[in-house]
Amino acid sequence: MHGRVKVKSTAQQEEEKRKEREKKLKAFVSARDAVLRKRSAGEHDEEALQLTQQLLSSNPDFATLWNYRREVLLQLETSREKDEVQKLYESELHFIEACLKVNPKSYGCWHHRSWVNTRLPQPDWTRELGLCDRCLSLDERNFHCWDYRRVVVKESGVSVEQELQFTDRLIGSNFSNYSSWHYRSTLLPQLHPQPAPDSASNTSPSPTASPQIHSHRVCEEQLLKEYELAHNAFFTDPNDQSAWFYYRWLLGRAEREEMISCVYVSRERERVSVAFSKPVHAQSEGLMLVLDGQPQQVEWRSTHPRLRHSPVWLCDLPPGSVSDISNEHNLTVHWTEKYTHRDCALYTGCAESWCRDSATDQELFRSELSVEKSSVLQAELQSCNQLLELEPQNKWCLLTIILLMRALDPLGHEKETLAHFQTLKEVDPMRSSYYSDLCSKFLIENTILKMEYAEVRVFSLSNKVLEADDNAIESLEGLYHLPKLEEVSLRNNQICKLSDLESLASCTKLTRLDLRGNPVHKTANIDSELSQLLPLVTALSL
Amino acid sequence: WQWLLVTMLSVCVHFPGLTESVIAAACSRVGQSVLHLDRRNYYAGNWASFTFNGLLSWIEEYKQKVQITESEQVWRSLIDEGEDVVPLSSVDSSISNLEVFCYARLALILLTTNTEHEVSEPEEEQHTSDISEPSQSQEEKDSQPISSPADPPVEVEKKITYQKLVKEGRRFNIDLVSKLMYSRGALVDLLIKSNVSRYAEFKNIGHILTCRNGKVEQVPCSRADVFASKQLTVVEKRMLMKFLTFCLDFEQHPEEYQDYTEKPFREFLKNKKLTENLQDFVLHSIAMVTQQTLTEEGLKATQHFLRCLGRYGNTPFLFPLYGLGEIPQCFCRMCAVFGGIYCLRHSVQCLVVDKASNKVKAVIDTRGQKISCSHFVVEDSYIRDEQRQSTAYRQISRAVLITDRSVLPSESDQQISLVTIPPLESSAPAVRMVELCSSSMTCMPGTYLVHLTCSSSGTAQEDLAPVVSELFHVSTIPGEEPSEVLWVMYFNMRDTSALDSSSYSLPSNVHVCTGPDGSLGSDCSIKLAESVFHHILPDEEFCPPAPNPEDIIYDGDGPQAEGPGFDESVNTEAEEEESNQE
């Protein structure tokens, strides 16, 4: 039509672009080949810098070129004055900055930048910090830059306080930022550490307590401020999990003290069992047994045939060493790695003996959150309940409430906890199995807690029978090495395969097995297969 | 001679406000020949931006009410048989009640170390209207050397003088209308779609503020604001976020609001258990609607605000650098690039209507030339009352202030702020205030340009002076401590946005565009432009993207081989086009 501006067609434009790209590719390939030739010829000159610069500025992720550049720079450095070296590396920093604009998440660039700063006679850390600020304001989740920032902060001695303010700023502009929250969690204990507990509360009765300092804890005054910050975040957006995770961290992850919680010795079997507060690897952690002052050469074995770490380790004593009932023995198990030990005395006339940590009774099932004072936890529970009233479907809130309730009073809150688990499973069906698992764990713990006296809590399998009917059990994984077990009843469970029963083969006295009401009975040749797997079982009900 | 060209005009646009400029650009873009006439010597009519000095001349012009004498004889002879004439109004009466007050001192007060003597006499603080001509004697005094270089003045708080404002007047770009651009509004979409955005630069609005109980405070509107807000309790935060999240897709949950469709938005907010605090925030600062607005409209307004968040920053608004007057100019430029012709100080006296078809076939300009055209686009203020079916237009009250400090001083003084001031009584209109910093290129460094806007209930001064005195320290007694406000102008502007084609009795190819409306965005003007365009050219695309300069194919030889470059100025463009045609 008359008067219209004529414009190139899309095809024409495409064609032009394609030609342009082809030209670029050709130039790139020939430059690359030239550089690689130079490198294999061992040439370390200015020209190499120029060529690699051209290539890297269009593709900063070419790691080989960065390596070559470092070789060249190291070579050039040797033949120059100090201020020339300074200039050389400063121009390198400028070049890297240009490359970062091409790809702000280039591993090669960030690594090279750290390296250049170590070579610079006078590194300008303020400038580097400014660069980090700028990059993080463009993309607050650029973890390359976060890493680099930590290097800069460490090298230039930026105060922890300034860094904390920096996280304040980033969280203020967008609190969905794990990096900032996490950085905060590393800064706070440095800036506001929890004062060392005063001596009155520190008279630990247990001689086995290891000298552990809770250096990762934060003082209460600051904690209260942090709780408020977290409240602001999860009341603003309760579905954002970053603040919830930070909050869980604030509430205190109670790390169990690493210790030997129980040593048990039996005359009849001439065996020592040691239980730890967490799974350990006995061979590598320096576990040593001393019997009546004599170190013993024993072989430690785990209760589980495959896992290397186990909370329980067993060893056999030399034959005849404790079998005489009229002798008294003193055993000590040393855990040399942790500078801790536990004694156990086997008196005359006793067939067996054990020594347990007395604290274990009170903290039988330590909740994940239990370090803080209960008044603080109580207040936090109230806040969460307030949020739950507004957001009855929020899974993060529900889960946090459950954890708080367990930390405060697991039995008193049992009913509410169960109701919350029910809601959780409904609002988050994807994780319903996880919630069921957690719920059943809590129920078991509660059942044990309800047993009034500590002694009742000692399970005795000496009646030699394990009854586990009607439990939806799918596997007997974990039921290894029960030396006294004679009878197992597993009626109406979900055992499908013979392999699910494998662990029973390690129980050497098992003779009676009841498997009625399990899908496994459909297996072909079940009788012969079972007698092959468990030859000792004589009374089998299918 | 130059009108040889325009006698075969297809669209004649009169008075280039925003709507008219967009129509002109859109028509020119698809190959229509466009002539753009304006009786003024500046672009954009009531959408114009003025320098301080330009504004002073505009004020003068307003006071003199220049009348262009009509010369009926000239055009009588041009009318043929079968033609009828529709005269246009030559007086623009869209501005009224203009008042100007100056609080800036007329000279510096300087303390010299040796004399401790005020050099210039304190001037009467308040001048009504006649401030543009300071007396001669004063100027002489001011121009005298105050202190010798060897004897520097003691550090005193320097207040900006009136002379300084005039001297730096070129740094001001004072808009007659005050609007912001919603980052997902029709205007921004159009600027992007048409590639007109390349002709302008923009700045984010930094603060959304409100004024409650005489105190200016931040409105929590984005997620980050709500999180950081110190005024809200955590429960309020939750309630607000919950409500705002609901508004984002309220259409999906009709059950939530269907009982309230006939009821005011305010009642709905109450029902949603928002505290008084939050109701105020949502009603006045986010939805920016009145107490009487119905629920659905309020929800839509809230949704629009929220959808605009995060596109270009933490607030929903952009502002064009150098003022809002840039926007019509950008479209004019686009129009010129595609061959549109511009004539300032040139007006149409009357339309020539073909009796048989009742369509405009030509216009007669003030120089007595008859220019044929197939469509005529005109601004409302050119329409005489005889052609009106209804005169039910509203008024906007406006105030323009030059101040020397921000209403909410913050860590960065280069922020543009939007302040909504809820009405003191529920019947009064809410006042909207935009405070522009000097980096928006609308005022000189050290000052802020403040625009106040509300729909009128009285004169602009009656409506807005109470707000000005509530928010700013305005000295009332001469010689008292210096005023924050240096200069104020009040005026009313006619708001014809409610009128439509049925309001006029005009031929069907005359398209009347309403002037600026009182709302914060420009959606109304852009939508109108689009509908007029589709009326003129039903089968054409509205403002398709302008091609990149490198993609344009130039053919032929001579000067046109260079082609219409994008970087050439509008004027040379038009002249070149004209000379070529000649």
PDB file of C-alpha atoms in Angstrom, chain B residues 42 63 105 249 255 408 445 496 501 511 528 559:
ATOM      1  CA  TYR B  42       3.488  23.725  22.409  1.00  0.00           C
ATOM      2  CA  LYS B  63      -5.213  35.469  32.451  1.00  0.00           C
ATOM      3  CA  ARG B 105      11.926  34.709  49.145  1.00  0.00           C
ATOM      4  CA  ASP B 249      -7.869 -14.206  41.258  1.00  0.00           C
ATOM      5  CA  GLU B 255     -18.845 -17.379  46.551  1.00  0.00           C
ATOM      6  CA  LEU B 408       8.787  11.398  53.955  1.00  0.00           C
ATOM      7  CA  PRO B 445      18.122  19.706  42.243  1.00  0.00           C
ATOM      8  CA  THR B 496     -14.898  15.303  30.026  1.00  0.00           C
ATOM      9  CA  SER B 501     -20.143  10.144  20.929  1.00  0.00           C
ATOM     10  CA  HIS B 511     -14.243  11.880  16.387  1.00  0.00           C
ATOM     11  CA  LEU B 528     -10.652   5.629  23.581  1.00  0.00           C
ATOM     12  CA  PRO B 559      16.993  12.418  -0.321  1.00  0.00           C
TER      13      PRO B 559
END
